N, C-alpha and C. Protein backbone atom coordinates (compact mmCIF):
# COMPACT_ATOMS: atom_id res chain seq x y z
N MET A 1 3.65 -1.37 -27.92
CA MET A 1 2.85 -2.05 -26.92
C MET A 1 3.63 -2.30 -25.63
N GLY A 2 4.92 -2.56 -25.70
CA GLY A 2 5.72 -2.82 -24.53
C GLY A 2 6.23 -1.55 -23.89
N GLN A 3 5.56 -0.45 -24.14
CA GLN A 3 6.00 0.85 -23.67
C GLN A 3 5.57 1.04 -22.21
N THR A 4 6.50 1.46 -21.36
CA THR A 4 6.22 1.71 -19.97
C THR A 4 6.36 3.20 -19.71
N THR A 5 5.35 3.79 -19.12
CA THR A 5 5.43 5.21 -18.79
C THR A 5 5.42 5.36 -17.29
N GLU A 6 6.28 6.22 -16.80
CA GLU A 6 6.35 6.50 -15.38
C GLU A 6 5.26 7.50 -15.01
N LYS A 7 4.57 7.22 -13.93
CA LYS A 7 3.56 8.14 -13.45
C LYS A 7 4.18 9.08 -12.42
N ALA A 8 3.55 10.21 -12.25
CA ALA A 8 3.99 11.15 -11.22
C ALA A 8 3.81 10.50 -9.85
N ALA A 9 4.59 10.96 -8.89
CA ALA A 9 4.56 10.37 -7.56
C ALA A 9 3.17 10.42 -6.93
N GLY A 10 2.40 11.45 -7.20
CA GLY A 10 1.08 11.60 -6.61
C GLY A 10 -0.05 10.99 -7.42
N ALA A 11 0.27 10.33 -8.53
CA ALA A 11 -0.76 9.78 -9.41
C ALA A 11 -1.41 8.54 -8.81
N PHE A 12 -2.67 8.34 -9.13
CA PHE A 12 -3.36 7.13 -8.71
C PHE A 12 -2.86 5.97 -9.55
N ARG A 13 -2.87 4.78 -8.96
CA ARG A 13 -2.41 3.59 -9.66
C ARG A 13 -3.51 2.53 -9.68
N THR A 14 -3.54 1.76 -10.76
CA THR A 14 -4.51 0.67 -10.84
C THR A 14 -4.00 -0.51 -10.02
N ILE A 15 -4.89 -1.47 -9.78
CA ILE A 15 -4.48 -2.64 -9.02
C ILE A 15 -3.39 -3.42 -9.75
N GLY A 16 -3.42 -3.41 -11.07
CA GLY A 16 -2.39 -4.09 -11.85
C GLY A 16 -1.03 -3.44 -11.68
N GLU A 17 -1.01 -2.11 -11.65
CA GLU A 17 0.25 -1.38 -11.46
C GLU A 17 0.82 -1.61 -10.07
N VAL A 18 -0.05 -1.57 -9.06
CA VAL A 18 0.41 -1.81 -7.68
C VAL A 18 0.88 -3.25 -7.53
N SER A 19 0.14 -4.17 -8.11
CA SER A 19 0.51 -5.58 -8.06
C SER A 19 1.90 -5.80 -8.66
N ALA A 20 2.15 -5.21 -9.81
CA ALA A 20 3.45 -5.36 -10.47
C ALA A 20 4.56 -4.70 -9.65
N GLU A 21 4.27 -3.54 -9.07
CA GLU A 21 5.27 -2.81 -8.29
C GLU A 21 5.67 -3.59 -7.04
N ILE A 22 4.70 -4.18 -6.36
CA ILE A 22 4.95 -4.89 -5.11
C ILE A 22 5.43 -6.32 -5.39
N GLY A 23 4.98 -6.89 -6.50
CA GLY A 23 5.34 -8.27 -6.81
C GLY A 23 4.38 -9.28 -6.22
N LEU A 24 3.14 -8.88 -6.08
CA LEU A 24 2.10 -9.76 -5.54
C LEU A 24 0.97 -9.90 -6.55
N PRO A 25 0.28 -11.03 -6.54
CA PRO A 25 -0.89 -11.18 -7.42
C PRO A 25 -2.01 -10.22 -7.01
N GLN A 26 -2.84 -9.85 -7.97
CA GLN A 26 -3.93 -8.92 -7.70
C GLN A 26 -4.91 -9.46 -6.67
N HIS A 27 -5.14 -10.79 -6.68
CA HIS A 27 -6.13 -11.33 -5.74
C HIS A 27 -5.67 -11.16 -4.29
N VAL A 28 -4.36 -11.09 -4.05
CA VAL A 28 -3.86 -10.86 -2.70
C VAL A 28 -4.23 -9.46 -2.25
N LEU A 29 -4.08 -8.48 -3.13
CA LEU A 29 -4.45 -7.10 -2.79
C LEU A 29 -5.95 -7.00 -2.51
N ARG A 30 -6.76 -7.68 -3.33
CA ARG A 30 -8.21 -7.65 -3.09
C ARG A 30 -8.54 -8.31 -1.75
N TYR A 31 -7.83 -9.39 -1.41
CA TYR A 31 -8.04 -10.06 -0.12
C TYR A 31 -7.66 -9.12 1.03
N TRP A 32 -6.54 -8.43 0.90
CA TRP A 32 -6.13 -7.50 1.95
C TRP A 32 -7.16 -6.41 2.16
N GLU A 33 -7.83 -5.99 1.10
CA GLU A 33 -8.88 -4.97 1.24
C GLU A 33 -9.99 -5.46 2.16
N THR A 34 -10.24 -6.78 2.20
CA THR A 34 -11.28 -7.33 3.07
C THR A 34 -10.79 -7.46 4.51
N ARG A 35 -9.49 -7.50 4.71
CA ARG A 35 -8.92 -7.73 6.04
C ARG A 35 -8.43 -6.47 6.74
N PHE A 36 -8.11 -5.44 5.98
CA PHE A 36 -7.56 -4.21 6.55
C PHE A 36 -8.46 -3.04 6.19
N PRO A 37 -9.26 -2.56 7.15
CA PRO A 37 -10.20 -1.47 6.85
C PRO A 37 -9.49 -0.18 6.45
N GLN A 38 -8.21 -0.05 6.78
CA GLN A 38 -7.46 1.15 6.40
C GLN A 38 -7.17 1.17 4.91
N LEU A 39 -7.21 0.03 4.26
CA LEU A 39 -6.89 -0.08 2.83
C LEU A 39 -8.19 -0.01 2.04
N ARG A 40 -8.50 1.18 1.53
CA ARG A 40 -9.73 1.39 0.78
C ARG A 40 -9.44 2.20 -0.47
N PRO A 41 -9.01 1.55 -1.55
CA PRO A 41 -8.77 2.30 -2.79
C PRO A 41 -10.09 2.82 -3.36
N LEU A 42 -10.00 3.86 -4.16
CA LEU A 42 -11.19 4.37 -4.83
C LEU A 42 -11.68 3.33 -5.82
N GLN A 43 -12.99 3.23 -5.98
CA GLN A 43 -13.54 2.34 -7.00
C GLN A 43 -14.40 3.17 -7.93
N ARG A 44 -14.08 3.08 -9.21
CA ARG A 44 -14.80 3.84 -10.22
C ARG A 44 -15.73 2.91 -10.98
N ALA A 45 -16.23 3.37 -12.09
CA ALA A 45 -17.16 2.59 -12.91
C ALA A 45 -16.59 1.21 -13.18
N GLY A 46 -17.45 0.22 -13.11
CA GLY A 46 -17.00 -1.15 -13.34
C GLY A 46 -16.19 -1.69 -12.18
N ARG A 47 -16.25 -1.03 -11.02
CA ARG A 47 -15.52 -1.43 -9.81
C ARG A 47 -14.01 -1.47 -10.03
N ARG A 48 -13.53 -0.65 -10.94
CA ARG A 48 -12.08 -0.56 -11.19
C ARG A 48 -11.44 0.18 -10.03
N ARG A 49 -10.38 -0.41 -9.48
CA ARG A 49 -9.73 0.15 -8.29
C ARG A 49 -8.62 1.13 -8.68
N TYR A 50 -8.57 2.23 -7.94
CA TYR A 50 -7.50 3.21 -8.09
C TYR A 50 -6.88 3.45 -6.73
N TYR A 51 -5.62 3.10 -6.60
CA TYR A 51 -4.91 3.25 -5.33
C TYR A 51 -4.27 4.63 -5.25
N ARG A 52 -4.55 5.33 -4.15
CA ARG A 52 -3.94 6.62 -3.88
C ARG A 52 -2.49 6.36 -3.45
N PRO A 53 -1.64 7.38 -3.48
CA PRO A 53 -0.26 7.19 -3.00
C PRO A 53 -0.20 6.64 -1.57
N ASP A 54 -1.10 7.11 -0.69
CA ASP A 54 -1.13 6.60 0.69
C ASP A 54 -1.50 5.12 0.72
N ASP A 55 -2.40 4.70 -0.17
CA ASP A 55 -2.77 3.29 -0.25
C ASP A 55 -1.58 2.44 -0.67
N VAL A 56 -0.80 2.94 -1.61
CA VAL A 56 0.37 2.20 -2.09
C VAL A 56 1.39 2.04 -0.95
N VAL A 57 1.60 3.10 -0.19
CA VAL A 57 2.52 3.04 0.96
C VAL A 57 2.00 2.02 1.97
N LEU A 58 0.70 2.01 2.21
CA LEU A 58 0.12 1.05 3.15
C LEU A 58 0.28 -0.38 2.65
N VAL A 59 0.06 -0.60 1.37
CA VAL A 59 0.25 -1.94 0.79
C VAL A 59 1.70 -2.38 0.95
N GLN A 60 2.64 -1.47 0.68
CA GLN A 60 4.06 -1.81 0.85
C GLN A 60 4.37 -2.17 2.30
N ARG A 61 3.77 -1.43 3.21
CA ARG A 61 4.01 -1.70 4.64
C ARG A 61 3.40 -3.04 5.05
N ILE A 62 2.17 -3.30 4.64
CA ILE A 62 1.53 -4.58 4.97
C ILE A 62 2.36 -5.73 4.40
N HIS A 63 2.81 -5.58 3.16
CA HIS A 63 3.64 -6.61 2.52
C HIS A 63 4.91 -6.86 3.33
N ARG A 64 5.59 -5.78 3.75
CA ARG A 64 6.82 -5.92 4.53
C ARG A 64 6.54 -6.60 5.86
N LEU A 65 5.48 -6.17 6.55
CA LEU A 65 5.17 -6.76 7.86
C LEU A 65 4.82 -8.24 7.74
N LEU A 66 4.04 -8.60 6.74
CA LEU A 66 3.61 -10.00 6.58
C LEU A 66 4.72 -10.90 6.05
N ASN A 67 5.40 -10.44 5.03
CA ASN A 67 6.31 -11.32 4.30
C ASN A 67 7.78 -11.20 4.68
N HIS A 68 8.14 -10.15 5.39
CA HIS A 68 9.54 -9.97 5.76
C HIS A 68 9.74 -9.92 7.27
N ASP A 69 8.79 -9.30 7.99
CA ASP A 69 8.95 -9.15 9.43
C ASP A 69 8.27 -10.26 10.23
N GLY A 70 7.54 -11.15 9.56
CA GLY A 70 6.98 -12.31 10.24
C GLY A 70 5.66 -12.09 10.97
N TYR A 71 4.98 -10.99 10.72
CA TYR A 71 3.69 -10.75 11.34
C TYR A 71 2.63 -11.65 10.70
N THR A 72 1.59 -11.93 11.48
CA THR A 72 0.41 -12.61 10.95
C THR A 72 -0.58 -11.54 10.50
N ILE A 73 -1.62 -11.97 9.80
CA ILE A 73 -2.69 -11.02 9.40
C ILE A 73 -3.26 -10.36 10.65
N ARG A 74 -3.56 -11.16 11.64
CA ARG A 74 -4.13 -10.61 12.88
C ARG A 74 -3.16 -9.66 13.56
N GLY A 75 -1.88 -9.97 13.53
CA GLY A 75 -0.88 -9.10 14.14
C GLY A 75 -0.80 -7.75 13.43
N VAL A 76 -0.85 -7.76 12.11
CA VAL A 76 -0.83 -6.50 11.36
C VAL A 76 -2.12 -5.73 11.61
N GLN A 77 -3.26 -6.43 11.68
CA GLN A 77 -4.52 -5.77 11.99
C GLN A 77 -4.43 -5.05 13.34
N SER A 78 -3.89 -5.73 14.33
CA SER A 78 -3.76 -5.13 15.66
C SER A 78 -2.82 -3.93 15.64
N LEU A 79 -1.71 -4.07 14.94
CA LEU A 79 -0.74 -2.99 14.85
C LEU A 79 -1.36 -1.75 14.19
N LEU A 80 -2.03 -1.95 13.07
CA LEU A 80 -2.64 -0.82 12.37
C LEU A 80 -3.77 -0.20 13.19
N ALA A 81 -4.54 -1.04 13.87
CA ALA A 81 -5.64 -0.52 14.70
C ALA A 81 -5.10 0.30 15.87
N SER A 82 -4.02 -0.16 16.48
CA SER A 82 -3.45 0.57 17.61
C SER A 82 -2.86 1.90 17.15
N GLU A 83 -2.29 1.92 15.95
CA GLU A 83 -1.75 3.17 15.43
C GLU A 83 -2.85 4.16 15.11
N ARG A 84 -3.97 3.65 14.65
CA ARG A 84 -5.09 4.53 14.32
C ARG A 84 -5.64 5.18 15.58
N GLY A 85 -5.51 4.52 16.72
CA GLY A 85 -6.02 5.04 17.97
C GLY A 85 -5.05 5.96 18.70
N GLN A 86 -3.88 6.20 18.15
CA GLN A 86 -2.89 7.04 18.80
C GLN A 86 -3.33 8.50 18.79
N SER A 87 -2.60 9.30 19.53
CA SER A 87 -2.88 10.74 19.58
C SER A 87 -2.55 11.40 18.26
N ALA A 88 -2.86 12.69 18.15
CA ALA A 88 -2.58 13.42 16.91
C ALA A 88 -1.09 13.42 16.61
N ARG A 89 -0.26 13.49 17.63
CA ARG A 89 1.18 13.46 17.40
C ARG A 89 1.59 12.13 16.80
N GLY A 90 1.00 11.06 17.26
CA GLY A 90 1.30 9.74 16.71
C GLY A 90 0.89 9.62 15.25
N SER A 91 -0.26 10.19 14.91
CA SER A 91 -0.69 10.13 13.52
C SER A 91 0.20 10.99 12.64
N ASP A 92 0.74 12.10 13.20
CA ASP A 92 1.70 12.90 12.46
C ASP A 92 2.95 12.08 12.16
N MET A 93 3.38 11.29 13.12
CA MET A 93 4.56 10.44 12.92
C MET A 93 4.27 9.37 11.87
N ALA A 94 3.05 8.87 11.84
CA ALA A 94 2.68 7.88 10.82
C ALA A 94 2.78 8.50 9.43
N VAL A 95 2.37 9.74 9.31
CA VAL A 95 2.46 10.44 8.02
C VAL A 95 3.93 10.62 7.64
N VAL A 96 4.75 11.00 8.61
CA VAL A 96 6.18 11.17 8.34
C VAL A 96 6.79 9.83 7.90
N ARG A 97 6.43 8.75 8.58
CA ARG A 97 6.94 7.42 8.20
C ARG A 97 6.49 7.04 6.80
N ALA A 98 5.24 7.33 6.48
CA ALA A 98 4.72 6.99 5.16
C ALA A 98 5.44 7.78 4.06
N VAL A 99 5.68 9.06 4.31
CA VAL A 99 6.40 9.88 3.34
C VAL A 99 7.83 9.38 3.20
N ARG A 100 8.45 9.05 4.32
CA ARG A 100 9.82 8.54 4.28
C ARG A 100 9.89 7.24 3.49
N ALA A 101 8.92 6.36 3.70
CA ALA A 101 8.90 5.09 2.97
C ALA A 101 8.70 5.32 1.47
N ALA A 102 7.82 6.26 1.13
CA ALA A 102 7.58 6.57 -0.28
C ALA A 102 8.83 7.16 -0.93
N LEU A 103 9.52 8.03 -0.20
CA LEU A 103 10.75 8.61 -0.74
C LEU A 103 11.84 7.55 -0.91
N ALA A 104 11.95 6.66 0.07
CA ALA A 104 12.95 5.59 -0.02
C ALA A 104 12.66 4.69 -1.22
N ALA A 105 11.39 4.39 -1.44
CA ALA A 105 11.02 3.55 -2.59
C ALA A 105 11.33 4.26 -3.90
N ALA A 106 11.05 5.56 -3.96
CA ALA A 106 11.33 6.33 -5.17
C ALA A 106 12.83 6.40 -5.43
N LEU A 107 13.63 6.59 -4.38
CA LEU A 107 15.08 6.62 -4.54
C LEU A 107 15.61 5.27 -4.99
N ALA A 108 15.09 4.20 -4.43
CA ALA A 108 15.52 2.87 -4.83
C ALA A 108 15.17 2.61 -6.29
N ALA A 109 13.99 3.02 -6.71
CA ALA A 109 13.58 2.84 -8.10
C ALA A 109 14.47 3.68 -9.02
N ASP A 110 14.80 4.88 -8.59
CA ASP A 110 15.66 5.75 -9.39
C ASP A 110 17.07 5.16 -9.49
N ASP A 111 17.59 4.66 -8.37
CA ASP A 111 18.92 4.04 -8.38
C ASP A 111 18.93 2.79 -9.27
N ALA A 112 17.86 2.02 -9.25
CA ALA A 112 17.78 0.82 -10.07
C ALA A 112 17.78 1.19 -11.55
N GLY A 113 17.19 2.32 -11.89
CA GLY A 113 17.16 2.76 -13.28
C GLY A 113 18.51 3.26 -13.77
N LEU A 114 19.34 3.71 -12.83
CA LEU A 114 20.66 4.21 -13.21
C LEU A 114 21.67 3.09 -13.42
N GLY A 115 21.44 1.96 -12.72
CA GLY A 115 22.42 0.85 -12.76
C GLY A 115 22.33 0.03 -13.93
């Protein structure tokens, strides 16, 4: 029962898995879904949420901005909205940043498993 299985990097994650990974209660993630239109996990039967890898990266970023960088909810909303309105080159950079953040998180998790 206490068995933990690692998912592939591109696998969808449940709200419980994302909550445990980030260290936040599930109700906070559900609240963020109401405040950030960019955060829209898939919902399947029974309204069960499945977070895509991009959603997980966005949750990590929102968490960092709110809880570590001192942004307010409104400040993060403005930041994300302004990024969405950038040119195609800007959105390419956002993808690069998201991939870089995901790789850094994977490396940190791998290093933690080795120690």
